[in-house]
Short mmCIF file of C-alpha atoms in Angstrom, two decimals:
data_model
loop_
_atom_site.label_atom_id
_atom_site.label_comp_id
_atom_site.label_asym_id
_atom_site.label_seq_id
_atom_site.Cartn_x
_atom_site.Cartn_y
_atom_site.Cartn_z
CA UNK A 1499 61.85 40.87 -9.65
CA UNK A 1500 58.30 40.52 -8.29
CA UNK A 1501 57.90 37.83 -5.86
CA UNK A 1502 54.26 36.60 -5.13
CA UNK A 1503 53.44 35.50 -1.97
CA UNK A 1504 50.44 34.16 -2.23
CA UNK A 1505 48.73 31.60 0.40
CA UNK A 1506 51.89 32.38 3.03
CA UNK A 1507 50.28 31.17 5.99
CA UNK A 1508 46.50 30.96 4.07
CA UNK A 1509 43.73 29.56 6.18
CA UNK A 1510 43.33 26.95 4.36
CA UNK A 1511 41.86 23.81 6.37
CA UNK A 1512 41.95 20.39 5.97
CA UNK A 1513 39.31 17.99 6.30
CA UNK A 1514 39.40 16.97 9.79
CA UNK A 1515 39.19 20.84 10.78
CA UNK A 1516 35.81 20.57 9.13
CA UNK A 1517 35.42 17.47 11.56
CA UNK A 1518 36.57 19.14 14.52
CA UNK A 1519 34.05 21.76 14.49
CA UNK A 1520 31.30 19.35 15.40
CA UNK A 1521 33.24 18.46 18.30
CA UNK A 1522 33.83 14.84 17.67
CA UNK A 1523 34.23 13.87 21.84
CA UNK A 1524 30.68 15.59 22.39
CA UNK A 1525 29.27 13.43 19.87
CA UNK A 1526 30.51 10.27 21.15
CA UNK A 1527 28.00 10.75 23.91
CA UNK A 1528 25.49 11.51 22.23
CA UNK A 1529 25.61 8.83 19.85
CA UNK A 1530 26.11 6.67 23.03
CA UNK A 1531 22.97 8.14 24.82
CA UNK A 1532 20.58 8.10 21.89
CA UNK A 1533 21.33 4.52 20.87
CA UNK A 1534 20.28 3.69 24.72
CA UNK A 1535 17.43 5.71 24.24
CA UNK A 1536 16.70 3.83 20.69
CA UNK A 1537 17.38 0.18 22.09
CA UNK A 1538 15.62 0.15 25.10
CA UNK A 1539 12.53 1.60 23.67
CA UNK A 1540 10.04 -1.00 23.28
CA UNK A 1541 9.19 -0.68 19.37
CA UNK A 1542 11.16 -3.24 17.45
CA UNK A 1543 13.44 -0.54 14.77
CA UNK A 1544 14.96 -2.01 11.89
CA UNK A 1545 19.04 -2.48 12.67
CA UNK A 1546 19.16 -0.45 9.53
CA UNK A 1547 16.78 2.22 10.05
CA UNK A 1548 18.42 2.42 14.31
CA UNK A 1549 21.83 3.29 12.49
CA UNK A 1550 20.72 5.97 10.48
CA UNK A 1551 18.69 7.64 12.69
CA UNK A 1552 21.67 7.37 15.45
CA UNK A 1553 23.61 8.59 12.72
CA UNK A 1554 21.57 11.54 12.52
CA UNK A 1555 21.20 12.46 16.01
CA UNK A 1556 25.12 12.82 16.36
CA UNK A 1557 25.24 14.91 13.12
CA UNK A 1558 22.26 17.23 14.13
CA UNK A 1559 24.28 17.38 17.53
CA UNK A 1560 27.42 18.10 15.73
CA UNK A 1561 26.26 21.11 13.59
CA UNK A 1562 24.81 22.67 16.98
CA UNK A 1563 28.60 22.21 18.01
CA UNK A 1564 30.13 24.00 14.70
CA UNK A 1565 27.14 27.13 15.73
CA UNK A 1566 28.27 27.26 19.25
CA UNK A 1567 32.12 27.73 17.40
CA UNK A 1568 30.82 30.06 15.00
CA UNK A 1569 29.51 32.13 17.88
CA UNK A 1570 31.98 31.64 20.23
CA UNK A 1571 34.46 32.47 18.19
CA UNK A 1572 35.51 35.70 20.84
CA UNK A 1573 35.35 33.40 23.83
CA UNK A 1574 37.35 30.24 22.41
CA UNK A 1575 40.10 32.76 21.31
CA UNK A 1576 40.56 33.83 24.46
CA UNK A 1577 40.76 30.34 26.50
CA UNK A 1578 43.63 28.08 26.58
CA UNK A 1579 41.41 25.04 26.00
CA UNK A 1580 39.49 26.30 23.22
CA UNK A 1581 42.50 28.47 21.46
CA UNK A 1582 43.29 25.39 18.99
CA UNK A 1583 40.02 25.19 17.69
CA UNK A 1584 39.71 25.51 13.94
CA UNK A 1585 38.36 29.17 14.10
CA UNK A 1586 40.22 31.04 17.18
CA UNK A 1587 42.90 29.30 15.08
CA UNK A 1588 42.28 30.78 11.59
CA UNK A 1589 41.66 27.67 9.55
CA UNK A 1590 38.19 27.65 9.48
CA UNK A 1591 36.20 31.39 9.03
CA UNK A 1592 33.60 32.35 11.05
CA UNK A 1593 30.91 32.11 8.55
CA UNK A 1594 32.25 28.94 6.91
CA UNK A 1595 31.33 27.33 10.22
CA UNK A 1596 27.78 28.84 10.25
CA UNK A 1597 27.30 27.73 7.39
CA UNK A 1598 28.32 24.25 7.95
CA UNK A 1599 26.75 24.12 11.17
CA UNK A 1600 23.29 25.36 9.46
CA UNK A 1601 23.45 23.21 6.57
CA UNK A 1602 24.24 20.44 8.44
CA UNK A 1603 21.15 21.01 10.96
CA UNK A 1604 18.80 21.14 8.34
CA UNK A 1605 20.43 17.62 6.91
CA UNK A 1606 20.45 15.98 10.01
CA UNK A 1607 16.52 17.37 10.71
CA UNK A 1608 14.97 15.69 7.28
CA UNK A 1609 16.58 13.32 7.25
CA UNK A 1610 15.96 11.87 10.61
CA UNK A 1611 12.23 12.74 9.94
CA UNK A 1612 12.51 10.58 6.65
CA UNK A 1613 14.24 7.99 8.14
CA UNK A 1614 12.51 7.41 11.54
CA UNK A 1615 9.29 10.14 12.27
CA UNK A 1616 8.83 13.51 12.38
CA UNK A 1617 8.28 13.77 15.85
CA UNK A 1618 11.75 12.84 16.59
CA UNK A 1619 12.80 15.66 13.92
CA UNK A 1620 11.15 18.11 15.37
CA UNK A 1621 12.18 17.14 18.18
CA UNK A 1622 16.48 16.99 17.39
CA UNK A 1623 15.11 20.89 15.81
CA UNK A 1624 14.39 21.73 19.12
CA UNK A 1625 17.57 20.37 20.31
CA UNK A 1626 19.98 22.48 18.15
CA UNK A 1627 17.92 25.54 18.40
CA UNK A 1628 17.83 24.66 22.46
CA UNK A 1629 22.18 24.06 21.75
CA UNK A 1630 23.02 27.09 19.68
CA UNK A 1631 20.13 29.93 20.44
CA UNK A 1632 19.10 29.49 24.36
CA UNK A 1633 22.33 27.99 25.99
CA UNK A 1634 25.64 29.14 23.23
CA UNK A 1635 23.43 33.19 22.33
CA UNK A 1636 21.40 34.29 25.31
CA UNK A 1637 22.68 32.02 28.63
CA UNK A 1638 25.99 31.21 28.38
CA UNK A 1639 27.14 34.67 28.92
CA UNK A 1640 24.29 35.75 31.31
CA UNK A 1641 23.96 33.61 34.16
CA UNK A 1642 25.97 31.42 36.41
CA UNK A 1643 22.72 28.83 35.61
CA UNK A 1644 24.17 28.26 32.47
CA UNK A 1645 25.44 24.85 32.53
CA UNK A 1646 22.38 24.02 34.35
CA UNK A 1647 19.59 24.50 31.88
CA UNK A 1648 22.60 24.17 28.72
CA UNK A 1649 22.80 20.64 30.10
CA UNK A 1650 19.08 19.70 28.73
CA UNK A 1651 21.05 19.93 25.37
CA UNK A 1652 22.82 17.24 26.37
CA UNK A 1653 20.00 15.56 28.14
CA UNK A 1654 17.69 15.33 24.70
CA UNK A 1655 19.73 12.63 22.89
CA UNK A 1656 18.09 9.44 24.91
CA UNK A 1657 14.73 10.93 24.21
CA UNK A 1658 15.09 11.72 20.51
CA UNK A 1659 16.24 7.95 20.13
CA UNK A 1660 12.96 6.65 22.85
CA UNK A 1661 11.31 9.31 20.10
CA UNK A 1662 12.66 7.22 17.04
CA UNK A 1663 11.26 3.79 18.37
CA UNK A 1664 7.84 4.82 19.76
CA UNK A 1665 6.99 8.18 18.00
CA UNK A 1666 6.44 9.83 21.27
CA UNK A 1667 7.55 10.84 25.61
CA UNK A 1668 7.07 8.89 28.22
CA UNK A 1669 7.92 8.18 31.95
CA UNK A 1670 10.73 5.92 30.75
CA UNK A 1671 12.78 8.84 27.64
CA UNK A 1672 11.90 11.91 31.14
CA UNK A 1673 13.72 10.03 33.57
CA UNK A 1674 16.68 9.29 30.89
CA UNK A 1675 15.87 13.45 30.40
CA UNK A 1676 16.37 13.98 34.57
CA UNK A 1677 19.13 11.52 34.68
CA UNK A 1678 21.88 13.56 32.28
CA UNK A 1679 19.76 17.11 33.19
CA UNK A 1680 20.59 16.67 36.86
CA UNK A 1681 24.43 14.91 36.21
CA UNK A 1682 25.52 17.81 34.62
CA UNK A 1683 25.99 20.55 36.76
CA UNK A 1684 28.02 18.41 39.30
CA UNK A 1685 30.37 17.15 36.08
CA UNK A 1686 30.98 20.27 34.75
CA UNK A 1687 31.09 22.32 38.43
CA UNK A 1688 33.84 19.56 39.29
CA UNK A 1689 35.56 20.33 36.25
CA UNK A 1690 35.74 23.66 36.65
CA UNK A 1691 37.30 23.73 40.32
CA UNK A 1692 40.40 22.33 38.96
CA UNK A 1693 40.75 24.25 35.19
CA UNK A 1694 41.65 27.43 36.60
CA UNK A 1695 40.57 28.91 33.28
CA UNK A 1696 39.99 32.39 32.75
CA UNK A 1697 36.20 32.47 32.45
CA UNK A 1698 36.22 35.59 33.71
CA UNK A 1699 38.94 36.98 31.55
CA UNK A 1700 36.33 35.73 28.62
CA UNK A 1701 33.05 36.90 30.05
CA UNK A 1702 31.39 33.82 30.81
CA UNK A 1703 30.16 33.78 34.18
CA UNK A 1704 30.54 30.41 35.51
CA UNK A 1705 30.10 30.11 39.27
CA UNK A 1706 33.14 29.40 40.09
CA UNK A 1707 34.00 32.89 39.52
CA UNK A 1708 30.57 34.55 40.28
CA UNK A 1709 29.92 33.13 43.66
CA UNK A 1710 33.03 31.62 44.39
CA UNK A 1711 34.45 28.66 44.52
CA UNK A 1712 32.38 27.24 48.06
CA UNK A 1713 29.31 28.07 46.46
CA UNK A 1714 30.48 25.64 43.99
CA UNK A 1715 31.07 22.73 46.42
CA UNK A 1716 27.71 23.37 47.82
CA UNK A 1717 26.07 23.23 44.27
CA UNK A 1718 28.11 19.71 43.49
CA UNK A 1719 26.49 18.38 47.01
CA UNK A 1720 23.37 19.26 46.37
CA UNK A 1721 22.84 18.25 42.89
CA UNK A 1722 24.43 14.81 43.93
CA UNK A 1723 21.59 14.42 46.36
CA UNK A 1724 18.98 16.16 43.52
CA UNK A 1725 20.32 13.61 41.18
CA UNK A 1726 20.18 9.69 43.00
CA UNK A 1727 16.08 9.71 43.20
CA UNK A 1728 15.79 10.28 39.62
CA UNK A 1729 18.64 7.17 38.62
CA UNK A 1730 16.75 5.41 40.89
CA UNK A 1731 13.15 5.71 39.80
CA UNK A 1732 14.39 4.96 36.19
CA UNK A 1733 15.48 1.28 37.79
CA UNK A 1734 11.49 0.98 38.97
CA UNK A 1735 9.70 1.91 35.16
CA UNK A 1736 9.44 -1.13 32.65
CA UNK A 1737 13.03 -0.32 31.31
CA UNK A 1738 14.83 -1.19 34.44
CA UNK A 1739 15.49 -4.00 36.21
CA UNK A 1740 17.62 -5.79 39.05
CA UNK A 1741 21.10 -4.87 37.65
CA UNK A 1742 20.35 -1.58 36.93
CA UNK A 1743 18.91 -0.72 40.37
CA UNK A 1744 22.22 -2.63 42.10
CA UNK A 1745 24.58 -0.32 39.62
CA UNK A 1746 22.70 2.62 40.14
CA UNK A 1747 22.52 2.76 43.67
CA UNK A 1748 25.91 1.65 44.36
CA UNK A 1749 26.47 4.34 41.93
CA UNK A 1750 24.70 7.04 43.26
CA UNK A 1751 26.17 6.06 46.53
CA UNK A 1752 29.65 6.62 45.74
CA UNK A 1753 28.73 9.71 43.65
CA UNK A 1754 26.92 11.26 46.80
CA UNK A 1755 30.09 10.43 48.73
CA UNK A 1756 32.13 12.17 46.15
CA UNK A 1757 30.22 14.69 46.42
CA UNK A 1758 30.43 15.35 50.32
CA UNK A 1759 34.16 14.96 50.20
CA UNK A 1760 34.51 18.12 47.67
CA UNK A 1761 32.13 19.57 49.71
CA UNK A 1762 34.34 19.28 53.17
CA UNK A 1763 37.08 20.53 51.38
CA UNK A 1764 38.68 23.90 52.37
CA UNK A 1765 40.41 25.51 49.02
CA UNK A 1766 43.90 25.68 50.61
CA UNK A 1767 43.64 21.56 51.29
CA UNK A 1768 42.35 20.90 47.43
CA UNK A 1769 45.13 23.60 46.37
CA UNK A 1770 47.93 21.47 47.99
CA UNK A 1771 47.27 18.47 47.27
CA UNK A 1772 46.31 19.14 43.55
CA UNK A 1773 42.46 18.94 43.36
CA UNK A 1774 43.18 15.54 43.97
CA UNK A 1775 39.44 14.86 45.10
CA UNK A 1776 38.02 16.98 43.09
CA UNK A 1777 39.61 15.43 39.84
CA UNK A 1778 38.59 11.96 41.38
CA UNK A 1779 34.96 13.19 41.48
CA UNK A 1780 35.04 14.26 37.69
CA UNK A 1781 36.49 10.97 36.86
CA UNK A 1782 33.59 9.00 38.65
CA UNK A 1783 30.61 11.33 36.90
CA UNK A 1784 32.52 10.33 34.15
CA UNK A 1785 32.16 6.27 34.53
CA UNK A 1786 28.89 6.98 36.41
CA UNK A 1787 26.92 8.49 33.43
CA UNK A 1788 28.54 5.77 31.10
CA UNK A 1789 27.56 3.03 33.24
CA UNK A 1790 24.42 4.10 33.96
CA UNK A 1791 23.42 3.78 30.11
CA UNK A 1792 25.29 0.70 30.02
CA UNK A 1793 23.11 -0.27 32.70
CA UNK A 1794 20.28 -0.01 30.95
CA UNK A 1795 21.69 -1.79 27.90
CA UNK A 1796 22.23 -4.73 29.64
CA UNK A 1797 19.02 -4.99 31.52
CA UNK A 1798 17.45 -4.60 28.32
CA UNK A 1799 19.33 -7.60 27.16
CA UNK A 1800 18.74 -9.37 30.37
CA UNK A 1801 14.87 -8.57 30.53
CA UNK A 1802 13.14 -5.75 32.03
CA UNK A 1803 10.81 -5.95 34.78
CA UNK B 637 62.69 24.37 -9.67
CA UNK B 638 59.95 21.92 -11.05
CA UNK B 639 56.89 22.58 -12.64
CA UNK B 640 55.53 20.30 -10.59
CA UNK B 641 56.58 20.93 -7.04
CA UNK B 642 53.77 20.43 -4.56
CA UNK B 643 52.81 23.19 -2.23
CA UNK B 644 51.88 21.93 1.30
CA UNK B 645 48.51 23.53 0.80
CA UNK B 646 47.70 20.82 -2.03
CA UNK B 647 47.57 18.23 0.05
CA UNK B 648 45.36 20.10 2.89
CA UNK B 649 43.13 21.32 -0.46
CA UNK B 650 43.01 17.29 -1.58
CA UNK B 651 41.98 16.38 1.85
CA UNK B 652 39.37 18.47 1.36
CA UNK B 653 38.32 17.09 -1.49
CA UNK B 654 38.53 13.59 -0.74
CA UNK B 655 37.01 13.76 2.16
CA UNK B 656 34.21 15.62 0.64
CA UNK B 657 33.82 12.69 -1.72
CA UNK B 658 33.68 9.56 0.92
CA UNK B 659 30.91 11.93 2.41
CA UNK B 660 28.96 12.47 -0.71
CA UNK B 661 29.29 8.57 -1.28
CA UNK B 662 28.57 7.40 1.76
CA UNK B 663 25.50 9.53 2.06
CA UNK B 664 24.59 8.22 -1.55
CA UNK B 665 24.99 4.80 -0.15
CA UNK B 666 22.86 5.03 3.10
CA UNK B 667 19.70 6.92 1.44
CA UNK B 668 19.46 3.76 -0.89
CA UNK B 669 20.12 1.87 2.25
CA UNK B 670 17.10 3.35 3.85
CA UNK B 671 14.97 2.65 0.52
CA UNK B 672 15.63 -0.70 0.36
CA UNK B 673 14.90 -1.28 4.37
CA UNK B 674 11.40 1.17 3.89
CA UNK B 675 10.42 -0.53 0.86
CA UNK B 676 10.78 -3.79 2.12
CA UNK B 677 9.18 -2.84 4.96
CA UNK B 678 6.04 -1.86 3.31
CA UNK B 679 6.30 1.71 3.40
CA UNK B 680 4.65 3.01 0.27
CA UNK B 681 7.21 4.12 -3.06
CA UNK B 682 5.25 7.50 -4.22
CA UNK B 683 3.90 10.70 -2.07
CA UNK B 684 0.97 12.39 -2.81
CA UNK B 685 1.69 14.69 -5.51
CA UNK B 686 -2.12 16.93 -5.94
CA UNK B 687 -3.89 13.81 -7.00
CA UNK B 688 -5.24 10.79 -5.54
CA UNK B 689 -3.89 7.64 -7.38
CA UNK B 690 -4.16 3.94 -6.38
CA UNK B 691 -0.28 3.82 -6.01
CA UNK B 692 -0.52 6.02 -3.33
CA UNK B 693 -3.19 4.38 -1.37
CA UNK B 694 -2.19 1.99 2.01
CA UNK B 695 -1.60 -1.46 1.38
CA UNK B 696 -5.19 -3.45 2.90
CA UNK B 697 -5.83 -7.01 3.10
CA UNK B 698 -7.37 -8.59 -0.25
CA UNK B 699 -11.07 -7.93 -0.30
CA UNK B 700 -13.52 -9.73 -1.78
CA UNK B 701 -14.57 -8.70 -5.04
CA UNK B 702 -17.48 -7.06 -6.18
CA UNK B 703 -19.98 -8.03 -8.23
CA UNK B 704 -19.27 -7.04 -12.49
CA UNK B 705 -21.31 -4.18 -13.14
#
């Protein structure tokens, strides 16, 4: 008797693996970010209209994420973070992620243009081409930078909302820019002191691995001390305020701190006790960029200068 | 064994589906959303479409009216 097989084990993914490639946790900041970036702005946007175009934002920024998966593909498959993902997986194919993450881009780019202005469309483009060409194709794999200049992906949301409200850049939408630009390196350099992943196993040369791993405490300092000016001069344009300066310096303070303390630390020390500082420091970039934003909400709330 | 016995891929295939469907409707829903706000707002209801028509023209304060030819 013939017995057919068919499907045994078939790829065949649900709905929320379709959801997972545009990396749902990603987009949480960035709807978080942009909606700063919208609400501070000083252009009155329809509630309505603000919703969308947030709306929009996080979905451009989430078909950037399902490109970086299509490409990635090799890389995720290889990491113990990244093996569940819907592709390294086999529930999702390659190029049913491409083409969700390209269809989705070109959604997300209209109709943010329709709904708010085509500045701000062009300018979310630029952010998924920035996302999935110059930081997922060409630096990811090339240069221990890559988290540096990858993290202006991240660091476009608050402008593309400023861009929603006002149609345009300013002082107020670079410094938001600087803010996230410069807070990235020390997040994700904090991170990766304490997931031991195999970067290198995966060709991606993170610095951890290319310069080693007091290079990377010396990085961390340093882009601490880069980083508090820029919070701080955001507190003096016509979007900040009292509270924000007090957060943001007590902030900055405790980050810089943070900072210095993974810097002191000899490897055998953070090995024994765990990363236990390190860890620590990744859990105050954490509340630091969040607050920060909050921050600004409330200051907004409370009056500006 | 039933006709009618569900495979475990039916349901993954129906969340598909479904989920698919709240999408389509939900975009459906915001783009007349976003009509209603523009329109209200003043925003005009046509485009230019290789003509110039009064439709399409910006709303301007009343003017006064000229004289009958």
């Amino acid at each position: 008797m013939a017995e057919t097989q068919i499907y045994e084990g078939a790829p065949e993914a649900e709905f929320r693996d379709y959801v997972a490639l545009l990396k749902p946790r990603v987009m949480s900041l960035v709807v978080f970010t942009a909606f700063v970036g919208l609400f501070v702005a000083p252009v009155d946007v329809h509630p309505f209209i603000a919703f969308c175009a947030v709306l929009f934002i996080a979905l451009g920024g989430g078909a950037s994420g399902a490109l970086n998966m299509w490409y990635d593909a090799d890389i995720d498959a290889v990491m113990k973070r990244t093996q569940s993902r819907p592709i390294p997986a086999g529930r999702v194919q390659g190029n049913e992620a491409l083409a969700v993450g390209l269809t989705l881009s070109g959604f997300a780019v209209m109709m943010l243009g329709l709904a708010a202005n085509w500045f701000a469309a062009g300018f979310l483009a630029f952010t998924i081409f920035f996302y999935a060409v110059v930081y997922t194709m060409w630096l990811k794999r090339w240069t221990p930078q890559n988290i540096v200049i990858g993290g202006a992906a991240g660091a476009f949301p608050p402008m593309i909302g400023w861009a929603c409200a006002t149609g345009g850049i300013s002082i107020e939408s670079l410094l938001m820019f600087a803010v996230i630009f410069f807070w990235t390196p020390p997040h994700f350099w904090a991170l990766a002191l304490f997931m031991k992943e195999d970067y290198h196993k995966a060709g991606v040369p993170m610095l951890t691995v290319t310069h080693g791993r007091a290079a990377t405490r010396r990085h961390i300092f340093a882009y601490t001390l880069v980083l508090a000016p820029f919070s701080i001069w955001l507190g003096l344009t016509s979007i900040g305020g009292p509270i924000y300066l007090a957060v943001s310096v007590v902030l900055n303070l405790l980050f810089i701190m943070g900072g210095w303390n993974v810097l002191r630390r000899d490897e055998d020390v953070a090995v024994a006790d765990g990363y236990a500082v390190e860890r620590r420091v990744f859990k105050l970039s954490l509340y630091y960029l969040f607050l920060h934003f909050m921050a600004l909400l409330v200051q907004h709330w409370a009056g500006a200068w | 064994m039933p006709m009618r016995t569900e495979h475990e891929l039916h349901g993954r295939r129906r969340s598909r589906n479904v989920g698919l469907g709240l999408v389509l409707i939900g975009f459906v829903a915001l783009v007349f959303g976003l009509t209603v706000v523009k329109v209200r707002q003043g925003d005009l209801m046509e485009a230019f479409d290789h003509q110039p028509r009064i439709s399409e023209t910006p709303l301007t304060p009343a003017q006064p009216e000229e004289a009958a030819e």
